[in-house]
Amino acid sequence: VKVSIYGAGQAGGGVAALLARRPGVEVLGPFGRDDRERALTGGADVVVIATTSFLREIAPDVRDAIEAGANVITSAEEAAYPWATSPKLADELDALARARGVTVLGAGLNPGFAFDALVLTATGATAEIASLRVERVVDLSGFGPAVLRRIGVGHAPNAFAAGVSSGEITGHIGFPQSMWLVAASVGVQIEQIDREITPILAEREHVAQHVTVPAGATAGFEQRYVGVVDGRPWFTALFLGHVDPVSIGEPTRDEIHVDGRTPIDLAIVPGLNAQTGSAAVLANSVRRVLDAPPGWLTVADLPPATPAWGTSR
Ligand SMILES: NC(=O)c1ccc[n+]([C@@H]2O[C@H](COP(=O)([O-])OP(=O)(O)OC[C@H]3O[C@@H](n4cnc5c(N)ncnc54)[C@H](OP(=O)(O)O)[C@@H]3O)[C@@H](O)[C@H]2O)c1
């Protein structure tokens, strides 16, 4: 299987390294911007696009890869449930993928696993879902410089506030996508999603791999997204990201709480690793995408991602 990687950053590099160790996989790339054509239309069975978070930015790349007959897996957060961003563009690319007989999937750890695929798996053991609460504490110290800037680390408090207002600082992207994906899978209609982001200021200097945060600047942030159904909170997503979460008494963790007839409380301690976890979900999606029906699918449409494949019978 030929897998081409477009995007030579952390995610692309991580996926390439994992797949290079897999028998039967030939890795092409990772390719940077200058090798776009080779990456997308160079004859791969699967193209992994790990460049940006935004649907409108990856759409031309997805289109060209589909036109070239390749399946697509992308880490772009908005691609996990593209109908949340642009139903028109999502439907158009879905139709193109069906016509060409290839599959497109948005995947990763978040979105793609921690706030959606794993949540759906947990709901399998309860007869009904009254509400969901998912909490994640992430160590941001290994994130790349561009991603750190965009999500809101290393800014003076007023610059953080201004960046949030202008949309240049986004916090972590992908919670609406996870919520829509879970809701659609269990037949629930989300009415609105309330959101807030609060900076966490450094009390001392923090030196991380790609950023030094002076005291008083943003060392992290807390995000709270609430998906409302029938006027009540149905899906609450809490995310705390920090370059040194232990220093503020918040060791990394993932928690899923399903409130219903049989409540389910799932905790993963320490929390899932953002870099290695995302690279694994992306690499582990190659086989399930090759085996999937054509069209733009979500992780809820597919069997779990696994590092190796057998047969179920
Ligand atoms: N769903 C998930 O769980 C998940 C997991 C990991 C990553 N992601 C997302 O995936 C993206 C890549 O992550 P990363 O950690 O690899 O970031 P990164 O280390 O910053 O690398 C991104 C790479 O893509 C290139 N790039 C950026 N925008 C581009 C564009 N519009 N066209 C072509 N190339 C472009 C960059 O090149 P230049 O240096 O030339 O700009 C860089 O080489 C990010 O948006 C990240 O948020 C999602």
CSV table of C-alpha atoms and ligand atoms in Angstrom, one decimal:
chain,number,residue,atom,x,y,z
A,1,VAL,CA,0.0,0.0,0.0
A,2,LYS,CA,1.4,3.4,-1.0
A,3,VAL,CA,0.8,6.1,1.5
A,4,SER,CA,1.7,9.7,0.7
A,5,ILE,CA,2.1,12.3,3.5
A,6,TYR,CA,1.4,15.9,2.7
A,7,GLY,CA,2.6,18.2,5.5
A,8,ALA,CA,6.1,17.8,6.9
A,9,GLY,CA,5.3,19.0,10.4
A,10,GLN,CA,4.9,17.1,13.6
A,11,ALA,CA,1.8,15.1,12.7
A,12,GLY,CA,3.0,14.3,9.1
A,13,GLY,CA,6.4,13.3,10.4
A,14,GLY,CA,4.9,11.1,13.2
A,15,VAL,CA,2.6,9.3,10.8
A,16,ALA,CA,5.4,8.7,8.3
A,17,ALA,CA,7.6,7.3,11.0
A,18,LEU,CA,4.9,4.9,12.3
A,19,LEU,CA,3.9,3.7,8.8
A,20,ALA,CA,7.6,3.2,7.7
A,21,ARG,CA,7.8,0.4,10.2
A,22,ARG,CA,4.7,-1.4,8.9
A,23,PRO,CA,5.2,-4.3,6.5
A,24,GLY,CA,3.5,-3.8,3.1
A,25,VAL,CA,3.4,0.0,3.4
A,26,GLU,CA,5.5,2.2,1.2
A,27,VAL,CA,5.7,5.7,2.5
A,28,LEU,CA,6.0,8.6,0.1
A,29,GLY,CA,7.1,11.9,1.7
A,30,PRO,CA,6.4,13.6,4.1
A,31,PHE,CA,6.2,16.4,1.5
A,32,GLY,CA,6.2,20.1,2.1
A,33,ARG,CA,4.4,22.8,0.2
A,34,ASP,CA,6.9,22.8,-2.7
A,35,ASP,CA,6.0,19.1,-3.5
A,36,ARG,CA,2.3,19.5,-3.3
A,37,GLU,CA,1.6,17.9,-6.7
A,38,ARG,CA,3.8,14.9,-6.0
A,39,ALA,CA,2.2,14.5,-2.6
A,40,LEU,CA,-1.4,14.6,-3.7
A,41,THR,CA,-1.3,13.2,-7.2
A,42,GLY,CA,1.8,11.0,-7.2
A,43,GLY,CA,-0.1,7.7,-7.4
A,44,ALA,CA,-0.6,6.9,-3.7
A,45,ASP,CA,-3.5,4.6,-2.5
A,46,VAL,CA,-3.9,6.9,0.5
A,47,VAL,CA,-2.9,10.5,1.0
A,48,VAL,CA,-2.5,11.7,4.5
A,49,ILE,CA,-3.0,15.5,4.7
A,50,ALA,CA,-1.5,17.0,7.9
A,51,THR,CA,-1.2,20.7,7.2
A,52,THR,CA,-3.8,22.9,8.7
A,53,SER,CA,-7.0,22.7,10.9
A,54,PHE,CA,-9.4,24.3,8.5
A,55,LEU,CA,-11.8,22.8,5.9
A,56,ARG,CA,-11.5,25.7,3.4
A,57,GLU,CA,-7.7,25.4,3.4
A,58,ILE,CA,-7.5,21.6,2.9
A,59,ALA,CA,-10.5,21.4,0.5
A,60,PRO,CA,-8.4,22.0,-2.7
A,61,ASP,CA,-5.9,19.4,-1.6
A,62,VAL,CA,-8.6,16.9,-0.8
A,63,ARG,CA,-10.2,17.6,-4.2
A,64,ASP,CA,-7.0,17.1,-6.1
A,65,ALA,CA,-6.2,13.8,-4.2
A,66,ILE,CA,-9.6,12.5,-4.9
A,67,GLU,CA,-9.4,13.4,-8.6
A,68,ALA,CA,-6.1,11.5,-8.7
A,69,GLY,CA,-7.9,8.4,-7.3
A,70,ALA,CA,-6.5,8.5,-3.8
A,71,ASN,CA,-8.2,7.9,-0.5
A,72,VAL,CA,-7.7,10.7,2.0
A,73,ILE,CA,-7.1,10.8,5.7
A,74,THR,CA,-6.6,14.3,7.2
A,75,SER,CA,-5.7,15.6,10.6
A,76,ALA,CA,-7.6,18.9,9.9
A,77,GLU,CA,-9.9,19.2,12.9
A,78,GLU,CA,-12.8,20.6,10.9
A,79,ALA,CA,-12.6,17.6,8.6
A,80,ALA,CA,-13.7,15.2,11.4
A,81,TYR,CA,-17.3,16.4,10.8
A,82,PRO,CA,-17.1,18.8,7.8
A,83,TRP,CA,-20.9,19.4,7.7
A,84,ALA,CA,-20.4,21.5,10.9
A,85,THR,CA,-18.3,24.0,8.9
A,86,SER,CA,-19.7,23.9,5.4
A,87,PRO,CA,-22.4,21.4,4.5
A,88,LYS,CA,-22.2,22.6,0.8
A,89,LEU,CA,-18.4,21.9,0.6
A,90,ALA,CA,-18.7,18.7,2.6
A,91,ASP,CA,-21.5,17.4,0.3
A,92,GLU,CA,-19.6,18.4,-2.8
A,93,LEU,CA,-16.5,16.6,-1.8
A,94,ASP,CA,-18.5,13.6,-0.5
A,95,ALA,CA,-20.2,13.3,-3.9
A,96,LEU,CA,-16.8,13.6,-5.7
A,97,ALA,CA,-15.3,10.9,-3.5
A,98,ARG,CA,-18.3,8.6,-4.2
A,99,ALA,CA,-18.0,9.2,-7.9
A,100,ARG,CA,-14.3,8.3,-7.8
A,101,GLY,CA,-14.8,5.4,-5.5
A,102,VAL,CA,-12.5,6.6,-2.8
A,103,THR,CA,-13.0,7.4,1.0
A,104,VAL,CA,-12.2,10.6,2.9
A,105,LEU,CA,-11.8,10.6,6.7
A,106,GLY,CA,-10.9,13.3,9.2
A,107,ALA,CA,-9.1,11.7,12.1
A,108,GLY,CA,-6.7,12.2,14.9
A,109,LEU,CA,-6.9,12.1,18.7
A,110,ASN,CA,-9.0,15.1,19.2
A,111,PRO,CA,-11.2,15.2,17.2
A,112,GLY,CA,-11.2,11.6,16.0
A,113,PHE,CA,-10.9,9.7,19.3
A,114,ALA,CA,-10.9,11.2,22.8
A,115,PHE,CA,-14.1,13.3,22.5
A,116,ASP,CA,-16.0,11.1,20.0
A,117,ALA,CA,-15.0,7.6,18.9
A,118,LEU,CA,-14.1,6.6,22.5
A,119,VAL,CA,-17.2,8.4,23.8
A,120,LEU,CA,-19.4,6.4,21.4
A,121,THR,CA,-17.8,3.2,22.4
A,122,ALA,CA,-18.4,4.0,26.1
A,123,THR,CA,-22.1,4.6,25.4
A,124,GLY,CA,-22.4,1.1,24.1
A,125,ALA,CA,-22.7,-0.2,27.7
A,126,THR,CA,-25.7,1.9,28.8
A,127,ALA,CA,-29.3,1.7,27.7
A,128,GLU,CA,-29.8,5.4,27.4
A,129,ILE,CA,-27.8,8.6,27.4
A,130,ALA,CA,-29.1,11.5,29.5
A,131,SER,CA,-26.0,13.6,29.1
A,132,LEU,CA,-22.2,13.4,28.4
A,133,ARG,CA,-19.3,15.1,30.0
A,134,VAL,CA,-15.8,14.7,28.6
A,135,GLU,CA,-12.7,16.2,30.3
A,136,ARG,CA,-9.2,16.3,29.0
A,137,VAL,CA,-6.0,17.8,30.5
A,138,VAL,CA,-3.2,18.0,27.9
A,139,ASP,CA,0.5,18.7,28.3
A,140,LEU,CA,1.1,21.2,25.5
A,141,SER,CA,4.9,21.3,25.9
A,142,GLY,CA,5.6,19.1,22.8
A,143,PHE,CA,3.4,21.1,20.4
A,144,GLY,CA,5.0,22.9,17.4
A,145,PRO,CA,5.4,26.7,17.4
A,146,ALA,CA,2.7,27.5,14.9
A,147,VAL,CA,0.1,25.4,16.6
A,148,LEU,CA,1.0,26.8,20.0
A,149,ARG,CA,0.7,30.4,18.8
A,150,ARG,CA,-2.7,29.7,17.2
A,151,ILE,CA,-4.1,27.8,20.2
A,152,GLY,CA,-3.1,30.6,22.5
A,153,VAL,CA,0.2,29.9,24.3
A,154,GLY,CA,2.9,32.5,24.9
A,155,HIS,CA,0.7,35.6,24.6
A,156,ALA,CA,0.4,38.6,26.8
A,157,PRO,CA,-3.1,38.7,28.4
A,158,ASN,CA,-4.3,41.6,26.3
A,159,ALA,CA,-2.9,40.0,23.1
A,160,PHE,CA,-4.7,36.8,24.0
A,161,ALA,CA,-8.0,38.6,24.5
A,162,ALA,CA,-7.6,40.5,21.2
A,163,GLY,CA,-6.6,37.3,19.4
A,164,VAL,CA,-9.7,35.5,20.6
A,165,SER,CA,-11.9,38.4,19.5
A,166,SER,CA,-10.3,38.5,16.0
A,167,GLY,CA,-10.4,34.7,15.6
A,168,GLU,CA,-6.6,34.5,15.3
A,169,ILE,CA,-6.4,32.6,18.6
A,170,THR,CA,-8.7,29.6,18.5
A,171,GLY,CA,-7.8,27.5,21.5
A,172,HIS,CA,-8.0,23.8,20.6
A,173,ILE,CA,-10.2,23.3,17.6
A,174,GLY,CA,-12.6,20.4,17.1
A,175,PHE,CA,-15.1,20.3,19.9
A,176,PRO,CA,-18.2,21.2,17.8
A,177,GLN,CA,-17.1,18.5,15.3
A,178,SER,CA,-16.9,15.8,18.0
A,179,MET,CA,-20.2,16.9,19.4
A,180,TRP,CA,-22.0,16.9,16.1
A,181,LEU,CA,-20.4,13.5,15.2
A,182,VAL,CA,-21.6,11.9,18.5
A,183,ALA,CA,-25.0,13.5,18.4
A,184,ALA,CA,-25.6,12.5,14.8
A,185,SER,CA,-24.5,8.9,15.6
A,186,VAL,CA,-27.1,8.6,18.4
A,187,GLY,CA,-29.8,10.5,16.6
A,188,VAL,CA,-29.8,13.7,18.7
A,189,GLN,CA,-30.1,17.2,17.4
A,190,ILE,CA,-27.9,19.8,19.0
A,191,GLU,CA,-29.6,23.2,19.2
A,192,GLN,CA,-26.7,25.3,20.0
A,193,ILE,CA,-23.1,25.1,21.3
A,194,ASP,CA,-22.0,27.6,24.0
A,195,ARG,CA,-18.3,28.2,24.3
A,196,GLU,CA,-15.8,30.0,26.4
A,197,ILE,CA,-12.1,30.1,26.6
A,198,THR,CA,-10.1,31.4,29.7
A,199,PRO,CA,-6.3,32.0,29.7
A,200,ILE,CA,-4.1,30.5,32.3
A,201,LEU,CA,-1.2,32.9,33.1
A,202,ALA,CA,2.2,31.7,34.0
A,203,GLU,CA,3.3,32.4,37.5
A,204,ARG,CA,6.9,31.8,36.5
A,205,GLU,CA,8.8,31.3,33.3
A,206,HIS,CA,8.2,28.0,31.5
A,207,VAL,CA,10.7,26.6,29.0
A,208,ALA,CA,9.0,24.1,26.6
A,209,GLN,CA,10.4,22.5,23.5
A,210,HIS,CA,9.3,25.2,21.1
A,211,VAL,CA,8.3,28.1,23.3
A,212,THR,CA,9.5,30.0,26.3
A,213,VAL,CA,6.6,31.5,28.3
A,214,PRO,CA,7.6,34.4,30.5
A,215,ALA,CA,5.8,34.9,33.8
A,216,GLY,CA,2.5,36.8,33.2
A,217,ALA,CA,2.0,35.4,29.7
A,218,THR,CA,-0.4,32.6,28.7
A,219,ALA,CA,1.0,29.2,29.6
A,220,GLY,CA,-2.2,27.5,28.7
A,221,PHE,CA,-6.0,27.9,28.7
A,222,GLU,CA,-9.2,26.3,29.7
A,223,GLN,CA,-12.1,25.7,27.2
A,224,ARG,CA,-15.6,24.8,27.9
A,225,TYR,CA,-18.0,23.8,25.2
A,226,VAL,CA,-21.6,22.9,26.0
A,227,GLY,CA,-23.8,21.3,23.4
A,228,VAL,CA,-27.5,22.1,24.3
A,229,VAL,CA,-30.4,19.7,23.5
A,230,ASP,CA,-34.0,20.5,24.6
A,231,GLY,CA,-32.7,23.6,26.3
A,232,ARG,CA,-30.4,21.6,28.6
A,233,PRO,CA,-26.7,20.8,28.5
A,234,TRP,CA,-26.3,17.4,26.7
A,235,PHE,CA,-22.6,17.3,25.9
A,236,THR,CA,-20.1,19.2,28.0
A,237,ALA,CA,-16.5,19.2,26.8
A,238,LEU,CA,-13.8,20.6,29.1
A,239,PHE,CA,-10.3,21.0,27.9
A,240,LEU,CA,-7.3,22.3,29.9
A,241,GLY,CA,-4.1,22.7,28.0
A,242,HIS,CA,-0.9,23.9,29.6
A,243,VAL,CA,2.8,23.7,28.9
A,244,ASP,CA,3.4,22.2,32.4
A,245,PRO,CA,0.1,21.0,33.7
A,246,VAL,CA,1.6,19.3,36.7
A,247,SER,CA,2.9,22.7,37.9
A,248,ILE,CA,-0.7,23.9,38.4
A,249,GLY,CA,-1.9,20.7,40.0
A,250,GLU,CA,-3.5,19.2,36.9
A,251,PRO,CA,-1.7,16.1,35.7
A,252,THR,CA,-2.8,14.9,32.3
A,253,ARG,CA,-5.9,12.8,32.1
A,254,ASP,CA,-8.9,11.9,30.0
A,255,GLU,CA,-12.3,11.3,31.5
A,256,ILE,CA,-15.6,10.3,30.0
A,257,HIS,CA,-18.8,10.4,32.0
A,258,VAL,CA,-22.0,9.1,30.5
A,259,ASP,CA,-25.0,9.9,32.6
A,260,GLY,CA,-28.0,7.7,32.0
A,261,ARG,CA,-29.7,4.6,33.3
A,262,THR,CA,-26.4,3.0,34.0
A,263,PRO,CA,-23.8,5.8,34.5
A,264,ILE,CA,-20.4,5.1,33.0
A,265,ASP,CA,-17.2,6.8,34.2
A,266,LEU,CA,-14.1,6.1,32.3
A,267,ALA,CA,-10.7,7.6,33.3
A,268,ILE,CA,-7.4,7.4,31.5
A,269,VAL,CA,-4.5,8.4,33.6
A,270,PRO,CA,-2.0,9.7,32.5
A,271,GLY,CA,-4.0,11.2,29.7
A,272,LEU,CA,-3.6,10.2,26.0
A,273,ASN,CA,-0.5,11.6,24.5
A,274,ALA,CA,-1.4,14.3,22.0
A,275,GLN,CA,1.4,13.7,19.5
A,276,THR,CA,2.0,10.0,19.6
A,277,GLY,CA,-1.8,9.3,20.0
A,278,SER,CA,-2.7,11.4,17.0
A,279,ALA,CA,0.0,9.9,14.8
A,280,ALA,CA,-1.2,6.4,15.9
A,281,VAL,CA,-4.9,7.1,15.1
A,282,LEU,CA,-4.0,8.5,11.7
A,283,ALA,CA,-1.6,5.7,10.8
A,284,ASN,CA,-4.1,3.1,12.2
A,285,SER,CA,-6.8,4.5,10.0
A,286,VAL,CA,-5.1,3.5,6.7
A,287,ARG,CA,-6.5,0.0,6.6
A,288,ARG,CA,-10.0,0.9,7.7
A,289,VAL,CA,-10.1,3.6,5.1
A,290,LEU,CA,-9.0,1.2,2.4
A,291,ASP,CA,-11.7,-1.2,3.5
A,292,ALA,CA,-14.4,1.4,3.7
A,293,PRO,CA,-17.2,2.3,1.3
A,294,PRO,CA,-16.6,5.5,-0.8
A,295,GLY,CA,-17.6,8.9,0.3
A,296,TRP,CA,-16.6,11.4,3.1
A,297,LEU,CA,-17.0,9.3,6.3
A,298,THR,CA,-16.5,10.0,10.0
A,299,VAL,CA,-14.8,7.9,12.6
A,300,ALA,CA,-18.3,6.9,13.7
A,301,ASP,CA,-18.9,5.1,10.4
A,302,LEU,CA,-15.8,2.9,10.7
A,303,PRO,CA,-14.6,0.1,13.0
A,304,PRO,CA,-12.0,1.1,15.6
A,305,ALA,CA,-8.6,2.1,14.4
A,306,THR,CA,-6.1,-0.6,15.4
A,307,PRO,CA,-2.3,-0.9,14.8
A,308,ALA,CA,-2.6,-4.3,13.0
A,309,TRP,CA,-5.3,-6.1,11.2
A,310,GLY,CA,-6.8,-9.5,11.3
A,311,THR,CA,-10.2,-10.7,10.2
A,312,SER,CA,-13.3,-10.8,12.4
A,313,ARG,CA,-14.2,-14.3,11.3
B,1,LIG,N1,-7.3,15.8,14.8
B,1,LIG,C1,-6.3,15.8,15.6
B,1,LIG,O1,-6.3,15.2,16.7
B,1,LIG,C2,-5.0,16.5,15.2
B,1,LIG,C3,-3.8,15.9,15.7
B,1,LIG,C4,-2.6,16.5,15.3
B,1,LIG,C5,-2.6,17.6,14.5
B,1,LIG,N2,-3.8,18.2,14.1
B,1,LIG,C6,-3.8,19.4,13.2
B,1,LIG,O2,-3.2,19.0,12.0
B,1,LIG,C7,-2.4,20.1,11.6
B,1,LIG,C8,-0.9,19.8,11.5
B,1,LIG,O3,-0.4,19.5,12.8
B,1,LIG,P1,1.1,19.5,13.1
B,1,LIG,O4,1.2,19.3,14.5
B,1,LIG,O5,1.8,18.6,12.1
B,1,LIG,O6,1.5,21.1,12.7
B,1,LIG,P2,2.9,21.6,12.4
B,1,LIG,O7,4.0,20.9,13.1
B,1,LIG,O8,2.8,23.1,12.5
B,1,LIG,O9,3.1,21.2,10.8
B,1,LIG,C9,2.2,21.7,9.8
B,1,LIG,C10,2.9,21.5,8.5
B,1,LIG,O10,2.0,21.8,7.4
B,1,LIG,C11,2.5,22.9,6.6
B,1,LIG,N3,1.3,23.8,6.3
B,1,LIG,C12,0.6,24.6,7.1
B,1,LIG,N4,-0.4,25.1,6.5
B,1,LIG,C13,-0.3,24.6,5.2
B,1,LIG,C14,-1.1,24.8,4.0
B,1,LIG,N5,-2.2,25.6,4.0
B,1,LIG,N6,-0.8,24.2,2.9
B,1,LIG,C15,0.3,23.4,2.9
B,1,LIG,N7,1.1,23.1,4.0
B,1,LIG,C16,0.8,23.8,5.1
B,1,LIG,C17,3.5,23.6,7.5
B,1,LIG,O11,4.4,24.2,6.6
B,1,LIG,P3,5.1,25.7,6.8
B,1,LIG,O12,6.0,25.5,7.9
B,1,LIG,O13,5.6,26.0,5.5
B,1,LIG,O14,3.9,26.6,7.2
B,1,LIG,C18,4.1,22.5,8.3
B,1,LIG,O15,5.1,21.8,7.7
B,1,LIG,C19,-2.7,21.3,12.6
B,1,LIG,O16,-3.7,22.1,12.1
B,1,LIG,C20,-3.1,20.6,13.8
B,1,LIG,O17,-4.0,21.4,14.6
B,1,LIG,C21,-5.0,17.6,14.4
